[in-house]
Amino acid sequence: MNHQSLYYSINHAVSDGSQREWTSEEIDFIARNLKLQEELNDWLQNSISDGCWHPENYKILKSMPSSLAASFEQSTLNYISDEVEDIPF
């Protein structure tokens, strides 16, 4: 898949309400793209309560060492974790 298609697919998975898990190819692309990680973290902060994030995508983004998610304040992480755990699957 080309970069533009990957970018669209990654964003679509966390914005359309499908709660689709990212593929391994998408995860690799995110891991190599700091700007995309920053954009996803911004989207995460604004949309966590919308039910668009699959818990695995949330965990993946949060676990990336270069990700801004790693620098959130602990209280924010606890709040977001509680929100994600409450999503019915």
PDB file of C-alpha atoms in Angstrom:
ATOM      1  CA  MET A   1       0.000   0.000   0.000  1.00  0.00           C
ATOM      2  CA  ASN A   2       1.359   3.458  -0.781  1.00  0.00           C
ATOM      3  CA  HIS A   3       1.937   6.081   1.907  1.00  0.00           C
ATOM      4  CA  GLN A   4      -1.151   8.120   1.095  1.00  0.00           C
ATOM      5  CA  SER A   5      -3.381   5.029   1.248  1.00  0.00           C
ATOM      6  CA  LEU A   6      -1.820   3.968   4.554  1.00  0.00           C
ATOM      7  CA  TYR A   7      -2.323   7.431   6.012  1.00  0.00           C
ATOM      8  CA  TYR A   8      -5.976   7.457   4.964  1.00  0.00           C
ATOM      9  CA  SER A   9      -6.588   3.907   6.208  1.00  0.00           C
ATOM     10  CA  ILE A  10      -5.000   4.603   9.608  1.00  0.00           C
ATOM     11  CA  ASN A  11      -7.046   7.746  10.160  1.00  0.00           C
ATOM     12  CA  HIS A  12     -10.217   6.123   8.876  1.00  0.00           C
ATOM     13  CA  ALA A  13      -9.862   3.317  11.449  1.00  0.00           C
ATOM     14  CA  VAL A  14     -10.017   5.809  14.334  1.00  0.00           C
ATOM     15  CA  SER A  15     -12.558   8.241  12.957  1.00  0.00           C
ATOM     16  CA  ASP A  16     -15.386   6.320  11.313  1.00  0.00           C
ATOM     17  CA  GLY A  17     -16.768   4.507  14.356  1.00  0.00           C
ATOM     18  CA  SER A  18     -15.831   1.061  13.033  1.00  0.00           C
ATOM     19  CA  GLN A  19     -13.185   0.552  15.737  1.00  0.00           C
ATOM     20  CA  ARG A  20     -11.120  -1.447  13.259  1.00  0.00           C
ATOM     21  CA  GLU A  21      -7.744  -2.618  14.501  1.00  0.00           C
ATOM     22  CA  TRP A  22      -4.744  -1.346  12.595  1.00  0.00           C
ATOM     23  CA  THR A  23      -2.911  -3.862  10.429  1.00  0.00           C
ATOM     24  CA  SER A  24       0.751  -4.686  11.027  1.00  0.00           C
ATOM     25  CA  GLU A  25       1.638  -2.628   7.941  1.00  0.00           C
ATOM     26  CA  GLU A  26      -0.238   0.363   9.378  1.00  0.00           C
ATOM     27  CA  ILE A  27       1.437  -0.050  12.777  1.00  0.00           C
ATOM     28  CA  ASP A  28       4.883  -0.116  11.132  1.00  0.00           C
ATOM     29  CA  PHE A  29       4.028   3.037   9.178  1.00  0.00           C
ATOM     30  CA  ILE A  30       2.888   4.827  12.357  1.00  0.00           C
ATOM     31  CA  ALA A  31       6.039   3.754  14.210  1.00  0.00           C
ATOM     32  CA  ARG A  32       8.207   5.310  11.480  1.00  0.00           C
ATOM     33  CA  ASN A  33       6.240   8.548  11.221  1.00  0.00           C
ATOM     34  CA  LEU A  34       6.515  10.904  14.193  1.00  0.00           C
ATOM     35  CA  LYS A  35       4.290  13.540  12.580  1.00  0.00           C
ATOM     36  CA  LEU A  36       1.518  10.982  12.147  1.00  0.00           C
ATOM     37  CA  GLN A  37       1.935   9.893  15.787  1.00  0.00           C
ATOM     38  CA  GLU A  38       1.504  13.515  16.857  1.00  0.00           C
ATOM     39  CA  GLU A  39      -1.605  13.882  14.703  1.00  0.00           C
ATOM     40  CA  LEU A  40      -3.061  10.646  16.093  1.00  0.00           C
ATOM     41  CA  ASN A  41      -2.345  11.761  19.649  1.00  0.00           C
ATOM     42  CA  ASP A  42      -4.116  15.055  18.992  1.00  0.00           C
ATOM     43  CA  TRP A  43      -7.067  13.140  17.563  1.00  0.00           C
ATOM     44  CA  LEU A  44      -7.000  10.762  20.544  1.00  0.00           C
ATOM     45  CA  GLN A  45      -7.264  13.652  22.985  1.00  0.00           C
ATOM     46  CA  ASN A  46     -10.218  15.079  21.088  1.00  0.00           C
ATOM     47  CA  SER A  47     -12.105  11.904  20.287  1.00  0.00           C
ATOM     48  CA  ILE A  48     -11.552   9.281  22.992  1.00  0.00           C
ATOM     49  CA  SER A  49     -15.129   9.589  24.223  1.00  0.00           C
ATOM     50  CA  ASP A  50     -16.580   9.287  20.698  1.00  0.00           C
ATOM     51  CA  GLY A  51     -16.181   5.501  20.604  1.00  0.00           C
ATOM     52  CA  CYS A  52     -13.981   5.554  17.494  1.00  0.00           C
ATOM     53  CA  TRP A  53     -10.837   4.075  19.023  1.00  0.00           C
ATOM     54  CA  HIS A  54     -10.311   0.333  19.189  1.00  0.00           C
ATOM     55  CA  PRO A  55      -8.605  -0.461  22.522  1.00  0.00           C
ATOM     56  CA  GLU A  56      -5.686  -2.140  20.737  1.00  0.00           C
ATOM     57  CA  ASN A  57      -5.030   0.939  18.585  1.00  0.00           C
ATOM     58  CA  TYR A  58      -5.092   3.058  21.727  1.00  0.00           C
ATOM     59  CA  LYS A  59      -2.609   0.728  23.452  1.00  0.00           C
ATOM     60  CA  ILE A  60      -0.346   0.641  20.401  1.00  0.00           C
ATOM     61  CA  LEU A  61      -0.203   4.411  20.093  1.00  0.00           C
ATOM     62  CA  LYS A  62       0.331   4.828  23.830  1.00  0.00           C
ATOM     63  CA  SER A  63       3.173   2.298  23.833  1.00  0.00           C
ATOM     64  CA  MET A  64       5.235   3.931  21.085  1.00  0.00           C
ATOM     65  CA  PRO A  65       8.383   5.328  22.691  1.00  0.00           C
ATOM     66  CA  SER A  66       8.523   8.400  20.460  1.00  0.00           C
ATOM     67  CA  SER A  67       4.805   8.991  20.836  1.00  0.00           C
ATOM     68  CA  LEU A  68       3.447  12.008  22.667  1.00  0.00           C
ATOM     69  CA  ALA A  69       1.094   9.614  24.451  1.00  0.00           C
ATOM     70  CA  ALA A  70       4.032   8.570  26.598  1.00  0.00           C
ATOM     71  CA  SER A  71       4.323  12.127  27.897  1.00  0.00           C
ATOM     72  CA  PHE A  72       0.684  12.621  28.950  1.00  0.00           C
ATOM     73  CA  GLU A  73       0.186  13.409  32.590  1.00  0.00           C
ATOM     74  CA  GLN A  74      -0.723  10.321  34.623  1.00  0.00           C
ATOM     75  CA  SER A  75      -4.146  11.702  35.491  1.00  0.00           C
ATOM     76  CA  THR A  76      -4.953  12.080  31.797  1.00  0.00           C
ATOM     77  CA  LEU A  77      -3.812   8.525  31.126  1.00  0.00           C
ATOM     78  CA  ASN A  78      -5.979   7.209  33.933  1.00  0.00           C
ATOM     79  CA  TYR A  79      -8.992   9.095  32.606  1.00  0.00           C
ATOM     80  CA  ILE A  80      -8.439   7.833  29.063  1.00  0.00           C
ATOM     81  CA  SER A  81      -7.819   4.269  30.273  1.00  0.00           C
ATOM     82  CA  ASP A  82     -11.096   4.324  32.176  1.00  0.00           C
ATOM     83  CA  GLU A  83     -12.894   5.587  29.058  1.00  0.00           C
ATOM     84  CA  VAL A  84     -11.384   2.864  26.851  1.00  0.00           C
ATOM     85  CA  GLU A  85     -12.190   0.098  29.322  1.00  0.00           C
ATOM     86  CA  ASP A  86     -15.811   1.217  29.404  1.00  0.00           C
ATOM     87  CA  ILE A  87     -16.303   0.786  25.649  1.00  0.00           C
ATOM     88  CA  PRO A  88     -18.684  -2.144  25.118  1.00  0.00           C
ATOM     89  CA  PHE A  89     -17.404  -4.799  22.670  1.00  0.00           C
TER      90      PHE A  89
END
